[in-house]
CSV table of C-alpha atoms (C1' of nucleotides) in Angstrom, one decimal:
chain,number,residue,atom,x,y,z
A,1,UNK,CA,0.0,0.0,0.0
A,2,UNK,CA,1.4,3.4,-1.1
A,3,UNK,CA,0.4,6.5,0.8
A,4,UNK,CA,1.4,10.0,-0.4
A,5,UNK,CA,1.1,13.5,0.8
A,6,UNK,CA,1.2,16.6,-1.4
A,7,UNK,CA,0.8,20.3,-0.4
A,8,UNK,CA,-0.8,21.4,-3.7
A,9,UNK,CA,-0.9,25.1,-3.0
A,10,UNK,CA,-4.3,25.6,-4.7
A,11,UNK,CA,-6.1,22.4,-5.8
A,12,UNK,CA,-7.8,24.1,-8.8
A,13,UNK,CA,-4.8,26.0,-10.0
A,14,UNK,CA,-2.8,22.8,-9.6
A,15,UNK,CA,-5.3,20.4,-11.1
A,16,UNK,CA,-3.4,19.4,-14.3
A,17,UNK,CA,-0.3,18.8,-12.3
A,18,UNK,CA,-2.2,16.9,-9.6
A,19,UNK,CA,-4.0,14.6,-12.1
A,20,UNK,CA,-0.7,13.9,-14.0
A,21,UNK,CA,1.0,13.0,-10.7
A,22,UNK,CA,-1.8,10.7,-9.6
A,23,UNK,CA,-1.8,9.0,-13.0
A,24,UNK,CA,2.0,8.6,-13.1
A,25,UNK,CA,2.7,7.5,-9.6
A,26,UNK,CA,-0.7,5.9,-8.7
A,27,UNK,CA,-0.7,6.2,-4.9
A,28,UNK,CA,-3.4,4.2,-3.2
A,29,UNK,CA,-4.0,7.1,-0.8
A,30,UNK,CA,-3.1,10.8,-1.4
A,31,UNK,CA,-3.4,13.4,1.4
A,32,UNK,CA,-3.6,17.0,0.1
A,33,UNK,CA,-3.0,20.3,1.9
A,34,UNK,CA,-3.5,23.9,1.0
A,35,UNK,CA,-6.6,23.3,-1.2
A,36,UNK,CA,-7.2,27.1,-1.2
A,37,UNK,CA,-10.8,26.4,-2.2
A,38,UNK,CA,-14.2,26.5,-0.5
A,39,UNK,CA,-16.0,23.1,-0.2
A,40,UNK,CA,-18.1,23.6,-3.3
A,41,UNK,CA,-15.1,24.4,-5.4
A,42,UNK,CA,-13.3,21.1,-4.8
A,43,UNK,CA,-12.8,19.4,-8.2
A,44,UNK,CA,-14.7,16.3,-7.2
A,45,UNK,CA,-15.6,15.2,-10.7
A,46,UNK,CA,-12.0,15.3,-12.0
A,47,UNK,CA,-10.8,13.4,-8.9
A,48,UNK,CA,-13.5,10.8,-9.4
A,49,UNK,CA,-12.6,10.5,-13.1
A,50,UNK,CA,-9.0,9.8,-12.0
A,51,UNK,CA,-10.2,6.8,-10.0
A,52,UNK,CA,-10.2,8.3,-6.5
A,53,UNK,CA,-12.9,8.8,-3.9
A,54,UNK,CA,-12.3,11.8,-1.7
A,55,UNK,CA,-13.3,13.5,1.5
A,56,UNK,CA,-12.2,17.1,2.0
A,57,UNK,CA,-12.4,20.0,4.4
A,58,UNK,CA,-12.2,23.2,2.4
A,59,UNK,CA,-12.4,26.9,3.2
A,60,UNK,CA,-12.5,30.1,1.2
A,61,UNK,CA,-9.1,31.4,0.1
A,62,UNK,CA,-6.7,29.6,2.5
A,63,UNK,CA,-5.8,26.2,4.0
A,64,UNK,CA,-7.9,23.1,3.2
A,65,UNK,CA,-7.1,19.4,3.5
A,66,UNK,CA,-8.3,16.3,1.7
A,67,UNK,CA,-7.9,12.5,1.6
A,68,UNK,CA,-8.1,10.7,-1.7
A,69,UNK,CA,-8.2,6.9,-2.0
A,70,UNK,CA,-8.6,4.4,-4.8
A,71,UNK,CA,-8.9,1.4,-2.5
A,72,UNK,CA,-12.2,2.3,-0.9
A,73,UNK,CA,-13.7,5.6,0.2
A,74,UNK,CA,-12.0,7.2,3.3
A,75,UNK,CA,-14.3,6.7,6.3
A,76,UNK,CA,-14.2,10.1,8.0
A,77,UNK,CA,-13.6,10.2,11.8
A,78,UNK,CA,-13.1,13.9,12.3
A,79,UNK,CA,-12.4,17.2,10.5
A,80,UNK,CA,-10.7,19.2,13.2
A,81,UNK,CA,-8.2,18.7,15.9
A,82,UNK,CA,-9.8,18.5,19.3
A,83,UNK,CA,-9.1,21.1,21.9
A,84,UNK,CA,-10.2,24.4,20.4
A,85,UNK,CA,-13.8,24.8,19.0
A,86,UNK,CA,-12.9,28.4,18.0
A,87,UNK,CA,-10.2,27.3,15.6
A,88,UNK,CA,-12.0,27.8,12.3
A,89,UNK,CA,-9.1,26.9,10.0
A,90,UNK,CA,-9.4,23.7,8.0
A,91,UNK,CA,-6.1,22.1,8.8
A,92,UNK,CA,-7.0,18.6,9.8
A,93,UNK,CA,-9.0,15.7,8.5
A,94,UNK,CA,-9.0,12.1,9.7
A,95,UNK,CA,-10.2,8.9,8.2
A,96,UNK,CA,-9.7,5.2,8.0
A,97,UNK,CA,-8.6,3.6,4.8
A,98,UNK,CA,-8.0,-0.1,4.5
A,99,UNK,CA,-7.6,-0.5,8.3
A,100,UNK,CA,-5.2,2.4,8.7
A,101,UNK,CA,-6.1,5.6,10.5
A,102,UNK,CA,-4.9,8.5,8.5
A,103,UNK,CA,-4.6,12.0,10.0
A,104,UNK,CA,-4.0,14.5,7.2
A,105,UNK,CA,-2.7,17.8,8.6
A,106,UNK,CA,-1.5,21.2,7.7
A,107,UNK,CA,0.3,22.8,10.6
A,108,UNK,CA,0.3,26.6,10.8
A,109,UNK,CA,3.3,28.4,9.3
A,110,UNK,CA,3.7,30.6,12.4
A,111,UNK,CA,5.5,33.6,10.8
A,112,UNK,CA,6.3,36.2,11.8
A,113,UNK,CA,7.8,35.0,15.1
A,114,UNK,CA,7.3,36.1,17.8
A,115,UNK,CA,3.7,37.1,17.5
A,116,UNK,CA,0.1,35.8,17.5
A,117,UNK,CA,0.7,33.6,14.5
A,118,UNK,CA,3.6,32.0,16.2
A,119,UNK,CA,1.5,31.5,19.3
A,120,UNK,CA,-1.2,29.9,17.2
A,121,UNK,CA,1.4,27.5,15.7
A,122,UNK,CA,2.6,26.4,19.2
A,123,UNK,CA,-0.9,26.0,20.5
A,124,UNK,CA,-1.9,23.9,17.4
A,125,UNK,CA,1.2,21.8,18.1
A,126,UNK,CA,0.1,21.3,21.7
A,127,UNK,CA,-3.3,20.1,20.5
A,128,UNK,CA,-1.6,17.8,18.0
A,129,UNK,CA,0.5,16.3,20.9
A,130,UNK,CA,-2.6,15.5,22.9
A,131,UNK,CA,-4.4,14.0,20.0
A,132,UNK,CA,-1.4,12.0,18.8
A,133,UNK,CA,-1.0,10.6,22.3
A,134,UNK,CA,-4.6,9.4,22.3
A,135,UNK,CA,-4.2,7.8,18.9
A,136,UNK,CA,-1.1,5.9,20.1
A,137,UNK,CA,-3.0,4.7,23.1
A,138,UNK,CA,-5.4,3.0,20.8
A,139,UNK,CA,-2.7,0.7,19.7
A,140,UNK,CA,-3.8,0.7,16.0
A,141,UNK,CA,-2.0,1.5,12.7
A,142,UNK,CA,-1.9,5.3,12.4
A,143,UNK,CA,-0.1,7.7,10.1
A,144,UNK,CA,0.0,11.4,10.9
A,145,UNK,CA,1.0,13.0,7.6
A,146,UNK,CA,1.2,16.3,5.9
A,147,UNK,CA,2.8,19.7,5.9
A,148,UNK,CA,4.3,20.2,9.4
A,149,UNK,CA,6.0,23.5,8.6
A,150,UNK,CA,9.0,22.3,10.6
A,151,UNK,CA,12.5,21.4,9.6
A,152,UNK,CA,13.4,19.0,12.4
A,153,UNK,CA,17.2,19.3,12.2
A,154,UNK,CA,19.9,21.2,10.4
A,155,UNK,CA,20.2,18.4,7.9
A,156,UNK,CA,16.7,19.4,6.7
A,157,UNK,CA,17.6,22.9,5.6
A,158,UNK,CA,19.8,24.0,2.7
A,159,UNK,CA,21.3,26.8,4.8
A,160,UNK,CA,20.4,26.5,8.5
A,161,UNK,CA,22.0,29.7,9.6
A,162,UNK,CA,19.7,31.8,7.6
A,163,UNK,CA,16.6,30.1,9.1
A,164,UNK,CA,17.4,30.3,12.8
A,165,UNK,CA,14.9,33.0,13.5
A,166,UNK,CA,12.2,31.6,11.3
A,167,UNK,CA,9.0,30.1,12.6
A,168,UNK,CA,9.8,26.9,10.7
A,169,UNK,CA,13.1,26.4,12.5
A,170,UNK,CA,13.0,28.1,15.9
A,171,UNK,CA,14.1,25.9,18.8
A,172,UNK,CA,10.6,25.8,20.3
A,173,UNK,CA,9.2,24.4,17.1
A,174,UNK,CA,11.9,21.9,16.5
A,175,UNK,CA,11.5,20.9,20.1
A,176,UNK,CA,7.8,20.4,19.7
A,177,UNK,CA,8.4,18.1,16.7
A,178,UNK,CA,11.0,16.2,18.6
A,179,UNK,CA,8.7,15.7,21.6
A,180,UNK,CA,5.9,14.6,19.3
A,181,UNK,CA,8.1,11.9,17.7
A,182,UNK,CA,9.4,10.9,21.1
A,183,UNK,CA,5.9,9.8,22.0
A,184,UNK,CA,6.6,6.7,20.0
A,185,UNK,CA,6.3,7.8,16.3
A,186,UNK,CA,8.6,7.0,13.4
A,187,UNK,CA,9.7,9.7,11.0
A,188,UNK,CA,9.5,7.5,7.9
A,189,UNK,CA,11.7,9.4,5.5
A,190,UNK,CA,14.4,10.0,8.1
A,191,UNK,CA,14.4,6.5,9.4
A,192,UNK,CA,14.9,4.9,6.0
A,193,UNK,CA,17.3,7.6,4.8
A,194,UNK,CA,19.5,8.7,7.8
A,195,UNK,CA,22.1,11.3,7.1
A,196,UNK,CA,20.7,12.0,3.6
A,197,UNK,CA,19.9,15.5,2.4
A,198,UNK,CA,16.2,15.3,1.5
A,199,UNK,CA,13.9,18.2,0.7
A,200,UNK,CA,10.2,18.4,0.1
A,201,UNK,CA,9.8,22.2,-0.5
A,202,UNK,CA,11.7,24.7,-2.7
A,203,UNK,CA,10.8,28.4,-2.6
A,204,UNK,CA,9.4,30.0,-5.8
A,205,UNK,CA,12.0,32.7,-5.3
A,206,UNK,CA,15.6,32.9,-6.4
A,207,UNK,CA,15.7,29.8,-8.5
A,208,UNK,CA,15.5,27.7,-5.3
A,209,UNK,CA,14.7,24.5,-7.0
A,210,UNK,CA,17.5,24.8,-9.6
A,211,UNK,CA,19.9,25.5,-6.8
A,212,UNK,CA,18.4,22.8,-4.6
A,213,UNK,CA,17.9,25.3,-1.9
A,214,UNK,CA,15.2,23.3,-0.2
A,215,UNK,CA,13.5,22.4,3.1
A,216,UNK,CA,12.2,19.1,4.5
A,217,UNK,CA,8.9,20.1,6.0
A,218,UNK,CA,6.4,17.4,4.8
A,219,UNK,CA,6.5,14.4,7.1
A,220,UNK,CA,5.1,11.0,7.7
A,221,UNK,CA,4.9,9.9,11.3
A,222,UNK,CA,4.1,6.2,11.8
A,223,UNK,CA,2.7,4.4,14.8
A,224,UNK,CA,4.6,1.3,15.9
A,225,UNK,CA,2.2,-1.0,13.9
A,226,UNK,CA,3.1,0.7,10.7
A,227,UNK,CA,6.8,1.1,11.4
A,228,UNK,CA,7.0,-2.6,11.1
A,229,UNK,CA,5.3,-2.5,7.7
A,230,UNK,CA,7.4,0.3,6.3
A,231,UNK,CA,9.2,-0.8,3.1
A,232,UNK,CA,10.2,2.4,1.3
A,233,UNK,CA,9.8,6.1,1.4
A,234,UNK,CA,10.7,9.0,-0.9
A,235,UNK,CA,10.0,12.3,-2.6
A,236,UNK,CA,8.7,12.7,-6.1
A,237,UNK,CA,11.2,15.5,-6.6
A,238,UNK,CA,10.8,15.8,-10.4
A,239,UNK,CA,7.2,17.0,-9.9
A,240,UNK,CA,8.5,20.2,-8.4
A,241,UNK,CA,10.2,20.9,-11.8
A,242,UNK,CA,7.0,20.5,-13.8
A,243,UNK,CA,5.3,23.5,-15.4
A,244,UNK,CA,2.9,25.3,-12.9
A,245,UNK,CA,4.1,23.2,-10.0
A,246,UNK,CA,3.4,23.7,-6.3
A,247,UNK,CA,6.3,24.9,-4.2
A,248,UNK,CA,6.1,21.5,-2.5
A,249,UNK,CA,6.9,18.1,-4.0
A,250,UNK,CA,4.8,15.0,-3.2
A,251,UNK,CA,6.2,12.6,-0.6
A,252,UNK,CA,5.3,8.9,-0.3
A,253,UNK,CA,5.7,5.8,1.7
A,254,UNK,CA,5.3,2.2,0.7
A,255,UNK,CA,3.9,-0.2,3.2
A,256,UNK,CA,3.9,-4.0,3.3
A,257,UNK,CA,0.4,-5.2,2.3
B,1,DA,C1',18.5,43.7,4.9
B,2,DT,C1',15.5,43.4,1.2
B,3,DG,C1',12.9,41.3,-2.3
B,4,DG,C1',12.4,38.0,-5.3
B,5,DC,C1',7.5,34.3,-6.9
B,6,DC,C1',2.9,32.2,-6.5
B,7,DG,C1',-2.6,31.4,-5.8
B,8,DA,C1',-6.9,33.4,-4.6
B,9,DG,C1',-10.2,37.0,-4.5
B,10,DG,C1',-12.0,40.0,-7.6
B,11,DT,C1',-10.9,42.8,-11.3
B,12,DA,C1',-6.4,46.8,-8.2
B,13,DC,C1',-4.1,45.3,-5.1
B,14,DT,C1',-3.7,42.8,-0.7
B,15,DC,C1',-2.9,38.8,1.8
B,16,DG,C1',-0.8,34.5,3.1
B,17,DG,C1',2.6,31.5,2.1
B,18,DA,C1',7.6,29.5,3.9
DNA sequence: ATGGCCGAGGTACTCGGA
């Protein structure tokens, strides 16, 4: 079973790229972030025609997450992180597919830091910690996947020294990620590729992709049940070089069964 | 230190992104 994640940066503006990627790489499940579309503007027909059933949590202008599957419709469990009923951003959707609980998330960017946006990022992280702990306690196969907006270590940034004051790399944020993983999760990409320079995002500015000035901010966290089934993981880097690409590249894992 | 590039909304320019 192959599960992928892709921050599309606009699901409608990205539709040709998204459909081509789905066709060429054929993930069983695809988690999308940054739909940038209200619910009624989700391109359901095109997704259906591509062979996928989908659930989505959209919102006007910003954010938005979706789970696509071609091995049975995702059975939705929730469409927000618990802990703050006033949080109106569509940044989380959760479903089971083929016996796996999939949490598709889009963690807040947090810039500028310090400030209210950074506080929001940290509080969102706190809620994620609490929910992740509950999921682990259920002792079931879980993947928490998506755009975490965190480079966990210096290896995950092309030029660490220029990001030290950024909300994606500040010590509090790296620490929050580290504590989350320490609950008992496995960072799939890093576990299979230790010491390797791997990026999932390249800025639109300054020829970042051509210079390979990238960041690793899209992550798969696996519960112990899934860690045992992890066979391969990687980044569809070439997609970032396609015409009208997102600034992120898709990331995927291959599981046994 | 700054600005460079994008998508969306709405139809000029701002905002959010990372």
